[in-house]
mmCIF file of C-alpha atoms in Angstrom:
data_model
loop_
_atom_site.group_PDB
_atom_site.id
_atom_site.type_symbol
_atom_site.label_atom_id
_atom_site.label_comp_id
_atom_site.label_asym_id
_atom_site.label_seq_id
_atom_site.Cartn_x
_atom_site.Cartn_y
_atom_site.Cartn_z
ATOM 1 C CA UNK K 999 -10.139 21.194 8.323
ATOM 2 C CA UNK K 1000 -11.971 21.642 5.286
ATOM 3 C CA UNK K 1001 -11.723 25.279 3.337
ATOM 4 C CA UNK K 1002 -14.987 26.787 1.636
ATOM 5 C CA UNK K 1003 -14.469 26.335 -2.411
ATOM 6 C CA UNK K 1004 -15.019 30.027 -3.653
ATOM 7 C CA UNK K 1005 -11.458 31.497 -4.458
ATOM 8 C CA UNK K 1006 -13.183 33.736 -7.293
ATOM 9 C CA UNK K 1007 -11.918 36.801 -4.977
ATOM 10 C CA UNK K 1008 -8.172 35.732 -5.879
ATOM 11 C CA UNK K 1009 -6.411 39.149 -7.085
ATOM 12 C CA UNK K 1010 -3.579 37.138 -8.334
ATOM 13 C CA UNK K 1011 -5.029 37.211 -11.841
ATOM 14 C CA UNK K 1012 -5.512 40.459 -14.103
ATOM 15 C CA UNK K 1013 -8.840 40.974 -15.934
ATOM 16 C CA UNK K 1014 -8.008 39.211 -18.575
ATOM 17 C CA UNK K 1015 -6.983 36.177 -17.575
ATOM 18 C CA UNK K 1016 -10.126 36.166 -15.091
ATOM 19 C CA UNK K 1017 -12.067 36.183 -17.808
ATOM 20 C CA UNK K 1018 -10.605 33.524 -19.524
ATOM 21 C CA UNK K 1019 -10.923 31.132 -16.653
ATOM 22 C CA UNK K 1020 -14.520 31.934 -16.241
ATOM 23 C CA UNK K 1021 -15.484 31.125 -19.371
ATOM 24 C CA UNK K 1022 -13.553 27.642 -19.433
ATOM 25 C CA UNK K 1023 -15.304 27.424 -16.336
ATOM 26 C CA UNK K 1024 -18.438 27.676 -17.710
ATOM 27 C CA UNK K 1025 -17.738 25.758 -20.946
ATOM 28 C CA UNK K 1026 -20.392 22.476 -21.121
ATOM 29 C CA UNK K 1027 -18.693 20.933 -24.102
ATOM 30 C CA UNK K 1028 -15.421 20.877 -26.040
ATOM 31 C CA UNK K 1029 -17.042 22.792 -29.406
ATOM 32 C CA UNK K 1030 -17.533 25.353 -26.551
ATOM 33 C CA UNK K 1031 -14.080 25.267 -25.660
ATOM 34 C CA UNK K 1032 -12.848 25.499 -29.418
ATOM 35 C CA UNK K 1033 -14.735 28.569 -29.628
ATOM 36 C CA UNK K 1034 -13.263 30.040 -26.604
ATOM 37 C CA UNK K 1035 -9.806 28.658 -27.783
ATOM 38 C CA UNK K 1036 -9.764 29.377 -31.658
ATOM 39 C CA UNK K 1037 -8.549 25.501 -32.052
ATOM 40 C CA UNK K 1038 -8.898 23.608 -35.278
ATOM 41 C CA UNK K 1039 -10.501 21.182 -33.688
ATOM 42 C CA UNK K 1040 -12.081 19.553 -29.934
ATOM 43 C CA UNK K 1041 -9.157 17.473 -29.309
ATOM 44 C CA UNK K 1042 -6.650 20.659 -30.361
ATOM 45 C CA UNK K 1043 -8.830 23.043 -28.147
ATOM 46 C CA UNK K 1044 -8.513 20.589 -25.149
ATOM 47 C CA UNK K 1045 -4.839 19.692 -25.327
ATOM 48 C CA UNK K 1046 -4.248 23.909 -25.759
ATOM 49 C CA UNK K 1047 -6.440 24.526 -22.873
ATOM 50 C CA UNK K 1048 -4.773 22.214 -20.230
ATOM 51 C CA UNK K 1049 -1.431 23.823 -19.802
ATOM 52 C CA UNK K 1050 -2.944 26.843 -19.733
ATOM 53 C CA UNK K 1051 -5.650 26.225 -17.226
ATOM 54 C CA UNK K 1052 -3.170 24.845 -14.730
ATOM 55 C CA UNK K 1053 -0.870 27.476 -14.505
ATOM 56 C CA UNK K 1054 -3.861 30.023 -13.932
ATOM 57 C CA UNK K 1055 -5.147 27.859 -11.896
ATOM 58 C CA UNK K 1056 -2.606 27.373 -9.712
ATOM 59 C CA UNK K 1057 -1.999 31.131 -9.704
ATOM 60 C CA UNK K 1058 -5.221 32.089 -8.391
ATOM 61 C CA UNK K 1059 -5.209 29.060 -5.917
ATOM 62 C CA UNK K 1060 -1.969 30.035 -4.339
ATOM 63 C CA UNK K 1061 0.169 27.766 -2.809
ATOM 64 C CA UNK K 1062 -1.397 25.119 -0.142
ATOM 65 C CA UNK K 1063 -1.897 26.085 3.355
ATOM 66 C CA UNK K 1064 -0.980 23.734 6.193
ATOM 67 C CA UNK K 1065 -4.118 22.258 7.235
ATOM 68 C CA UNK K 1066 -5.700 22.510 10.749
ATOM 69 C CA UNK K 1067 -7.212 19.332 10.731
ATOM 70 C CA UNK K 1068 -8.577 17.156 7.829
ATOM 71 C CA UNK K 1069 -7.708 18.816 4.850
ATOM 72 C CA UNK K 1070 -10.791 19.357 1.714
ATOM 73 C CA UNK K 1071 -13.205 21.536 0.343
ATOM 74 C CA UNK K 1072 -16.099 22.328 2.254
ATOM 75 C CA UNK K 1073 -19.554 23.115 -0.060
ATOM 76 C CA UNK K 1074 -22.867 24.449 1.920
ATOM 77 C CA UNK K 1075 -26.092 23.186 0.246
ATOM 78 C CA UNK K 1076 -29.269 24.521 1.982
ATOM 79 C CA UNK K 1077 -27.098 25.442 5.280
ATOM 80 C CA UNK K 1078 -25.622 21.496 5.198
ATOM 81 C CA UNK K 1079 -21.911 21.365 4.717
ATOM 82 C CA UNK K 1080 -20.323 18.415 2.736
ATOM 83 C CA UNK K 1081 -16.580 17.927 2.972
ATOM 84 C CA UNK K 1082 -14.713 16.597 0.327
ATOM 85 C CA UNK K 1083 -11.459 15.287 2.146
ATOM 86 C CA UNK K 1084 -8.614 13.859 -1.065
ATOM 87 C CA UNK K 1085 -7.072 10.970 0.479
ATOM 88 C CA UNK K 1086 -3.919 9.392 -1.278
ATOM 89 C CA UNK K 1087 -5.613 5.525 -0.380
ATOM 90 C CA UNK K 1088 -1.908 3.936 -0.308
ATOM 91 C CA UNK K 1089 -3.255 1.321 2.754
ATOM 92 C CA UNK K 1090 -0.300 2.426 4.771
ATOM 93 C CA UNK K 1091 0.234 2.798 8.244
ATOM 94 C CA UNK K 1092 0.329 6.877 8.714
ATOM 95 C CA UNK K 1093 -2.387 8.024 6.455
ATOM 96 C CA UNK K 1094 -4.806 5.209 8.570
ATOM 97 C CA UNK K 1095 -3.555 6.457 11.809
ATOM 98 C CA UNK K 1096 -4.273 10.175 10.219
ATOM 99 C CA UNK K 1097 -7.325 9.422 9.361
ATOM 100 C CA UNK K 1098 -8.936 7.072 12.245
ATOM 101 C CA UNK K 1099 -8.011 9.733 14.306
ATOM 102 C CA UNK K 1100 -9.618 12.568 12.417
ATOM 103 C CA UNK K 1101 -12.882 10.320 11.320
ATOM 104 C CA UNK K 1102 -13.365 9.729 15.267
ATOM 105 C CA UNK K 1103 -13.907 13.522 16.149
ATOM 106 C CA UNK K 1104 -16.155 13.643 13.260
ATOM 107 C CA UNK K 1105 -18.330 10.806 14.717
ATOM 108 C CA UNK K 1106 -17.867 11.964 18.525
ATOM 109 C CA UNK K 1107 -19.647 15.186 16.801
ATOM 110 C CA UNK K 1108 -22.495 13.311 15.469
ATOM 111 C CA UNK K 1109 -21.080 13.897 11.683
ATOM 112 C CA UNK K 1110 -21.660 11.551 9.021
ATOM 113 C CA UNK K 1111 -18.779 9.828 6.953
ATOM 114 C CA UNK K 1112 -18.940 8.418 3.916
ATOM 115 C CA UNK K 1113 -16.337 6.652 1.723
ATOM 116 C CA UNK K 1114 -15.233 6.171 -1.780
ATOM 117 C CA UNK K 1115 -15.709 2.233 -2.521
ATOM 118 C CA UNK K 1116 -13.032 0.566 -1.221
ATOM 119 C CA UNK K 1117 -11.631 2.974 1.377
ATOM 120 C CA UNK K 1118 -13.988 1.824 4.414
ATOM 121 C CA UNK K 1119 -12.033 -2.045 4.168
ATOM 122 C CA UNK K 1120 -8.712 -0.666 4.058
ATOM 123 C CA UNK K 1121 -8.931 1.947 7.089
ATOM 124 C CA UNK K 1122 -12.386 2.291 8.500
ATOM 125 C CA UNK K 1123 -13.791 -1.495 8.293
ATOM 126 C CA UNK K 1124 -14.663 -1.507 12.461
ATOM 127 C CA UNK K 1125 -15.997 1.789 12.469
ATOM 128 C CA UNK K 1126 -19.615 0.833 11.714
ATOM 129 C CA UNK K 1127 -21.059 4.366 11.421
ATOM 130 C CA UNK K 1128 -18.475 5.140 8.181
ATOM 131 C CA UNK K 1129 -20.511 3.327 5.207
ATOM 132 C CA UNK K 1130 -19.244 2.871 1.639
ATOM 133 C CA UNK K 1131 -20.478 4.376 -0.904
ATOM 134 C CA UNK K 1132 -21.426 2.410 -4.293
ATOM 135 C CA UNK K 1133 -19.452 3.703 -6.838
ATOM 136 C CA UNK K 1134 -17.292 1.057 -8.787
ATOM 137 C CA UNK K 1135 -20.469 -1.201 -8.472
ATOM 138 C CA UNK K 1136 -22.208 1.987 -10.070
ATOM 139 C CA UNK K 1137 -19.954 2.079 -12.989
ATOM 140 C CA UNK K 1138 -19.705 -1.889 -13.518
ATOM 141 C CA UNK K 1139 -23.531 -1.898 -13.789
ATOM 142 C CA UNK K 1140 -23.745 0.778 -16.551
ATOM 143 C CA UNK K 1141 -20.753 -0.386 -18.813
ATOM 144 C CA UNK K 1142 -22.491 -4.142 -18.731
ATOM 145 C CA UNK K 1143 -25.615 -2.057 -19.274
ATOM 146 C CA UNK K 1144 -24.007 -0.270 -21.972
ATOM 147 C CA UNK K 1145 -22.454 -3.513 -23.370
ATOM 148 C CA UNK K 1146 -18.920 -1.620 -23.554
ATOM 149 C CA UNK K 1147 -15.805 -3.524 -24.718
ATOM 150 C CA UNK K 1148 -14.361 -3.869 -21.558
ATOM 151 C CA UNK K 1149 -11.042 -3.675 -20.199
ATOM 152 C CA UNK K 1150 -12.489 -5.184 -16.446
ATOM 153 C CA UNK K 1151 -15.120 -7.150 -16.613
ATOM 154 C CA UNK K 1152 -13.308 -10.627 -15.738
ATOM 155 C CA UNK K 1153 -11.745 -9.191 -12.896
ATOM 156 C CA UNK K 1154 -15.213 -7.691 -11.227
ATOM 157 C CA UNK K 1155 -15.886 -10.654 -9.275
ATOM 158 C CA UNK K 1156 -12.166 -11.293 -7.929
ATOM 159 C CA UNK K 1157 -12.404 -7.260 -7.474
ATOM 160 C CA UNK K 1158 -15.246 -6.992 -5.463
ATOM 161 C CA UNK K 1159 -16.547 -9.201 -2.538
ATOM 162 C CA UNK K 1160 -20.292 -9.081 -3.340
ATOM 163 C CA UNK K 1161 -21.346 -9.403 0.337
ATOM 164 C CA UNK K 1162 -19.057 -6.723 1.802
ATOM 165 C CA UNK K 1163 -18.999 -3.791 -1.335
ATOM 166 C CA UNK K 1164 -15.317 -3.807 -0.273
ATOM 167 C CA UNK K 1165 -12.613 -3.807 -2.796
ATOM 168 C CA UNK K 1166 -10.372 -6.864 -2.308
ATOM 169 C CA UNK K 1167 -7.989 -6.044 -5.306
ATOM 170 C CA UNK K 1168 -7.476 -3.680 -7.796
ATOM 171 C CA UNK K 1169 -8.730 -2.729 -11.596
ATOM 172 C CA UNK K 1170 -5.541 -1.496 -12.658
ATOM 173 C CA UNK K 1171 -3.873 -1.635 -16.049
ATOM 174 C CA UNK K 1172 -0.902 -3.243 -17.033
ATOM 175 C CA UNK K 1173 0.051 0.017 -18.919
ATOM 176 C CA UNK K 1174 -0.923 1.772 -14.885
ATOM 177 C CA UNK K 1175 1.350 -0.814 -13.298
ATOM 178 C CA UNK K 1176 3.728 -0.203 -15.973
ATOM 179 C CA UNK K 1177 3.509 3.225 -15.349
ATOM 180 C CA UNK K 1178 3.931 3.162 -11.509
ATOM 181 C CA UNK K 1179 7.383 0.801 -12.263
ATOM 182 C CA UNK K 1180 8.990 3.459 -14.491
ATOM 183 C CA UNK K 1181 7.895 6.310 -12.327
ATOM 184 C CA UNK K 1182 9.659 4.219 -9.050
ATOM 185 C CA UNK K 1183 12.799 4.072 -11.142
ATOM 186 C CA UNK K 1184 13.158 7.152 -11.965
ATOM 187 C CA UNK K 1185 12.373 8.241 -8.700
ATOM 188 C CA UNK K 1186 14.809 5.572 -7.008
ATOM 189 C CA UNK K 1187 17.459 7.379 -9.470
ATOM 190 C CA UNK K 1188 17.532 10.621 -7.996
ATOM 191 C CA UNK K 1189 20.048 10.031 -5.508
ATOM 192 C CA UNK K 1190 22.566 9.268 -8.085
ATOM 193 C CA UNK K 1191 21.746 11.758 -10.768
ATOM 194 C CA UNK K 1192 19.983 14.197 -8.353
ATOM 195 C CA UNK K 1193 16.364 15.539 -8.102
ATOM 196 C CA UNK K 1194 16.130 17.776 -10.703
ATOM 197 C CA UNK K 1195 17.523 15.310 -13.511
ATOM 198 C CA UNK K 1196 15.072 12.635 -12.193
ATOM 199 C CA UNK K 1197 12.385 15.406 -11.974
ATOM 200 C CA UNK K 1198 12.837 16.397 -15.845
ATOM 201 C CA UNK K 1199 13.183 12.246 -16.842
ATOM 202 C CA UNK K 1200 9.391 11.843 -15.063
ATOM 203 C CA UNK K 1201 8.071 14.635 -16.461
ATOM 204 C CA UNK K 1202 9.212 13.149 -20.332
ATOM 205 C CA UNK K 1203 8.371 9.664 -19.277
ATOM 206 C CA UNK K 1204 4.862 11.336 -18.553
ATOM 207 C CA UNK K 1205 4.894 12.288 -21.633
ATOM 208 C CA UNK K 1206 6.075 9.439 -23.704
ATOM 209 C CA UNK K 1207 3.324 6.986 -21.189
ATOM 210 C CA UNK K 1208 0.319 8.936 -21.097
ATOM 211 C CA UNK K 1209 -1.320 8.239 -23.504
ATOM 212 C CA UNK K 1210 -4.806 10.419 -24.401
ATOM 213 C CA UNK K 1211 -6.892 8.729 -22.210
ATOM 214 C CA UNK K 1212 -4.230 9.168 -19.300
ATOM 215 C CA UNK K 1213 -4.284 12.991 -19.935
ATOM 216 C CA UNK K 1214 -7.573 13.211 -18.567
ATOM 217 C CA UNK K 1215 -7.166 11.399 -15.828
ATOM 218 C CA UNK K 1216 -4.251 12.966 -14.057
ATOM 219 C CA UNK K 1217 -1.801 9.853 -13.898
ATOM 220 C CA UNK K 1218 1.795 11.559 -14.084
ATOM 221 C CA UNK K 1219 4.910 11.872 -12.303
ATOM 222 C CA UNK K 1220 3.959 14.780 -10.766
ATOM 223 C CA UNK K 1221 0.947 12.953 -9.066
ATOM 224 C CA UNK K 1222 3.027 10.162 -8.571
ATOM 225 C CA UNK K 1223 4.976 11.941 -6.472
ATOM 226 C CA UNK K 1224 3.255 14.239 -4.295
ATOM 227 C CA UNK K 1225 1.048 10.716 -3.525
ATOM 228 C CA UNK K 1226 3.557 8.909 -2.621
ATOM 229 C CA UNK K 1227 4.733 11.396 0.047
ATOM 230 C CA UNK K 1228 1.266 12.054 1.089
ATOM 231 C CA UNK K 1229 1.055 8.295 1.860
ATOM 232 C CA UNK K 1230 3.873 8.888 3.900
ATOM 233 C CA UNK K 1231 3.751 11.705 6.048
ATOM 234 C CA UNK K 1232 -0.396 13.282 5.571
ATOM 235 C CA UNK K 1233 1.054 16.398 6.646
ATOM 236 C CA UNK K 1234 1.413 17.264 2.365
ATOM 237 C CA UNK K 1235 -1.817 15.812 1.423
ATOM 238 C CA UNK K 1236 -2.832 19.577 0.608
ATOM 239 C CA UNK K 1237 0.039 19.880 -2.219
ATOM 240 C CA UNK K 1238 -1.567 16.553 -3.623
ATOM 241 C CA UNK K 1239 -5.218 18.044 -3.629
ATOM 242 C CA UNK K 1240 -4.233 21.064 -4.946
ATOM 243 C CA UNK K 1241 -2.185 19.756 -7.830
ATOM 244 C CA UNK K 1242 -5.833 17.801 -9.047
ATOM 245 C CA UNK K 1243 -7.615 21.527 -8.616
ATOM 246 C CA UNK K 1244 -5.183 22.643 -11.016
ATOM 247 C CA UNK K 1245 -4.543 19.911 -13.771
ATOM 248 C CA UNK K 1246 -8.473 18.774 -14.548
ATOM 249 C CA UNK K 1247 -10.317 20.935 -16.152
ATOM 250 C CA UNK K 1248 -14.299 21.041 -15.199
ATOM 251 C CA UNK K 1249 -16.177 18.054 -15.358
ATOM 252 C CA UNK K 1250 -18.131 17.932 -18.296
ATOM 253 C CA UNK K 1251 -14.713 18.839 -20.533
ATOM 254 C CA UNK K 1252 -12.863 16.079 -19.095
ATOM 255 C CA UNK K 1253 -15.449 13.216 -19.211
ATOM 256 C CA UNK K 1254 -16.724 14.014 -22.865
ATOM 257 C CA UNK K 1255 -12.650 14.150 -23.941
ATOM 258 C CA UNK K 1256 -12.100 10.811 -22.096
ATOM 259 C CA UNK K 1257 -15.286 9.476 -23.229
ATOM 260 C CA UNK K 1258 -14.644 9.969 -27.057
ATOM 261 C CA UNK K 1259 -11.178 8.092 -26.355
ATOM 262 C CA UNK K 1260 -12.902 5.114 -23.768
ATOM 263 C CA UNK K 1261 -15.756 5.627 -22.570
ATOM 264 C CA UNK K 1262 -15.331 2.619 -20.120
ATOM 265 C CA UNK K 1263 -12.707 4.879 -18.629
ATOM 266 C CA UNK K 1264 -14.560 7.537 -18.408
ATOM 267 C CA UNK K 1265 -17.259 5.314 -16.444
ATOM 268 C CA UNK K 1266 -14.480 4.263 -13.627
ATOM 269 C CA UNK K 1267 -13.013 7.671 -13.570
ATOM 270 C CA UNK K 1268 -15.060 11.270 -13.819
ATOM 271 C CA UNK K 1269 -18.319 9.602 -13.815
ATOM 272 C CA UNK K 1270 -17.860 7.863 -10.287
ATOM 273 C CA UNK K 1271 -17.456 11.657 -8.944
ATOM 274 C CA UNK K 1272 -21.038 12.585 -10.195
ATOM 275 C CA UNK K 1273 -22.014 8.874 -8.675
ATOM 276 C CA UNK K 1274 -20.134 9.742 -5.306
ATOM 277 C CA UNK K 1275 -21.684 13.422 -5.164
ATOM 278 C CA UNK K 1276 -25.482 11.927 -5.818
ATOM 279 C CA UNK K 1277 -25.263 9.342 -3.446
ATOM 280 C CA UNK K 1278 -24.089 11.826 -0.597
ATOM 281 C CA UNK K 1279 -26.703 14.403 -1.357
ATOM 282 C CA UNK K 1280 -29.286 11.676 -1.550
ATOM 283 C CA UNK K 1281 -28.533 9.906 1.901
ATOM 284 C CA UNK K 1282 -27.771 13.219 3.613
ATOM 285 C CA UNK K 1283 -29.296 13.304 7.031
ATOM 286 C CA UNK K 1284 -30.843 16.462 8.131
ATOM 287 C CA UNK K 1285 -28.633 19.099 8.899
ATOM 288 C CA UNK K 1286 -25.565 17.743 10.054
ATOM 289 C CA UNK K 1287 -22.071 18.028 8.244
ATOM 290 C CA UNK K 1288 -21.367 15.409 5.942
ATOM 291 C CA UNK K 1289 -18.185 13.995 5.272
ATOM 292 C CA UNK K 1290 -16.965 12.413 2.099
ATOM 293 C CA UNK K 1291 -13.552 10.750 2.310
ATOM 294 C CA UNK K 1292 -12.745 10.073 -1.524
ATOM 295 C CA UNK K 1293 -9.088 9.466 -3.993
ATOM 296 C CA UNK K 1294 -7.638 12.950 -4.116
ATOM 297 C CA UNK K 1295 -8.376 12.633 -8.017
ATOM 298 C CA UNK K 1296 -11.483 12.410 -7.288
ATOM 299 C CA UNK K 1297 -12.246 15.583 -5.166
ATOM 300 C CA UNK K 1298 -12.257 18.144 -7.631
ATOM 301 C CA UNK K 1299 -15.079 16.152 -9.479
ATOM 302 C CA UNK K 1300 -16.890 15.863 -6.609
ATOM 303 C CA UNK K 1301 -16.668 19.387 -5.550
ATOM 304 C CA UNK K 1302 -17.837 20.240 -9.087
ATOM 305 C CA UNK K 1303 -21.115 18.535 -8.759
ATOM 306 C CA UNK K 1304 -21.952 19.649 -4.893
ATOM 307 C CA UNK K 1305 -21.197 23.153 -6.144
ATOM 308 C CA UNK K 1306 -23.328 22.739 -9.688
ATOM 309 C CA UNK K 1307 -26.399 21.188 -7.221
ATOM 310 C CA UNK K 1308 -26.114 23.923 -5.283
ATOM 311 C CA UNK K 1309 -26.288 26.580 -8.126
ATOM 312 C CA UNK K 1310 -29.239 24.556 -9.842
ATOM 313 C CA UNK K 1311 -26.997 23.595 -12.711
ATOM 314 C CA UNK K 1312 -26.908 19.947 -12.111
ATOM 315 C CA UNK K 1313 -29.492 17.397 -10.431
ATOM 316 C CA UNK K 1314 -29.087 14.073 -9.719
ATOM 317 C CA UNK K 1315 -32.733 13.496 -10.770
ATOM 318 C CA UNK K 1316 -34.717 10.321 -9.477
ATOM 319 C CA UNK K 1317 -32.128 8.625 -7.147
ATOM 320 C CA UNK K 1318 -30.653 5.371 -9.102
ATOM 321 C CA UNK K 1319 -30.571 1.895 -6.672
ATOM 322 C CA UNK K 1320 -27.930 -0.330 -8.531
ATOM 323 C CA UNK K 1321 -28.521 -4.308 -8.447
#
């Protein structure tokens, strides 16, 4: 089942680093975070900060529990709780059957479901109660809007099956498929040169692939891993959620980083979580729990905005309807 967010009681930490990870925490901008940092400059302060973050973040996390249930992060607005459930959306035949099973108590108890765009085709498409959410359409319309220079614009309509909102393909980059290739290597490679030689070899091919953009948006061998045997056995999709609550950094430091660098990425990336996190607080029904069954990169994001909503530091403002 989902956990409530607030691990601010951790005594894991001393003083000092508290401290520091509140006021990252609080950080709106990256000349905040050189401030807090001492950096020369944003992109110094925000390339210092990561390494940092994650290893006092995954201190005052601890390690994952087993999960009773669905794992996610449960945040009450007004007495309504919305689950963010990080999914590893492989299409394969255990994390379905872990889901469908899960998503039908939910909808036995009168709970609403909603899905990341694309995830209600691959496992949910003749459940009619789980809808889609908007998302990638979300982010298409505002970098035509914004006339980017776009990496996925000929591929929308062989993407996206206008009638359904379903995904029937993918978006991603040749340097992402490249990326997945080497990491499957490497990985394959372990049983002759043994886990912790392929371990170190994905951890410098993360290096040497990621580009800046890629920083931001999580895609290493680490992740690569724990996905893959999420996908497999949903029994460790809590290691895979709680490696994205330790390697991004709050929302508004990771989309203004990845927007300098492409802001067409940053669109189809962090942006879609404040997309995902309006649209659910904007078609929630009464008081019932609310259930939002997103990419586990994504639920950190999401969790961000519920929580900022709920604090009054963040409103969606005058709901958006995209064409």
């Amino acid at each position: 089942m989902a956990s409530d967010t607030d691990d601010r009681s951790s005594s894991a930490l001393n003083p000092e680093e508290r401290r520091w990870l509140d006021r990252v925490r609080a950080a709106t901008s990256l000349s905040q975070l050189r401030e807090i940092t001492g950096a020369d400059s944003d992109h110094e302060a925000y390339v210092q900060t990561k390494p940092t973050w994650e290893q006092l973040r995954g201190r005052k996390l601890g390690d994952p529990a087993p999960a009773d249930g669905l794992p996610g992060d449960r945040v009450v607005v007004e007495g309504q709780p919305f689950s963010v459930h990080g999914i590893t959306h492989a299409d394969t035949d255990a994390e379905r059957a872990f889901l469908r099973e899960h998503v039908r108590e939910f909808l036995r108890a009168d709970e609403s479901v909603h899905c990341e765009q694309g995830v209600r085709p691959m496992y949910f498409e003749d459940f009619e109660r789980v809808t889609e959410i908007d998302d990638y359409r979300w982010a298409m319309h505002h970098s035509r809007q914004l006339d980017l220079s776009s990496h996925v614009d000929g591929l929308i309509e062989e993407t996206f099956d206008e009638e359904e909102s379903g995904v029937t393909g993918n978006i991603s980059s040749a340097a992402s498929r490249f990326r997945d290739v080497a990491y499957s290597l490497i990985d394959s490679g372990a049983d002759v040169y043994g886990n912790t030689f392929a371990s170190a070899l994905g951890d410098a091919a993360s290096t040497f692939l990621m580009d800046h953009e890629h920083l931001a948006t999580g895609e290493d061998f680490t992740s690569h891993e724990l996905s893959k045997a999420a996908a497999e056995d949903p029994s460790k999709l809590p290691a895979l959620q709680q490696y994205y609550k330790r390697a991004f950094l709050p929302q508004p430091l990771e989309r203004e980083w990845l927007r300098r660098h492409d802001h067409e990425l940053e669109l189809f990336t962090h942006a879609r979580n404040e997309r995902i996190a309006a649209w659910a607080l904007y078609h929630a029904d009464g008081s019932r729990p609310v259930h939002l069954i997103v990419g586990a990169a994504h639920q950190p994001g999401v969790v961000y905005y519920l929580e900022a909503y709920r604090e009054n530091r963040w409103d969606y403002g005058e709901f958006e309807f995209v064409p």
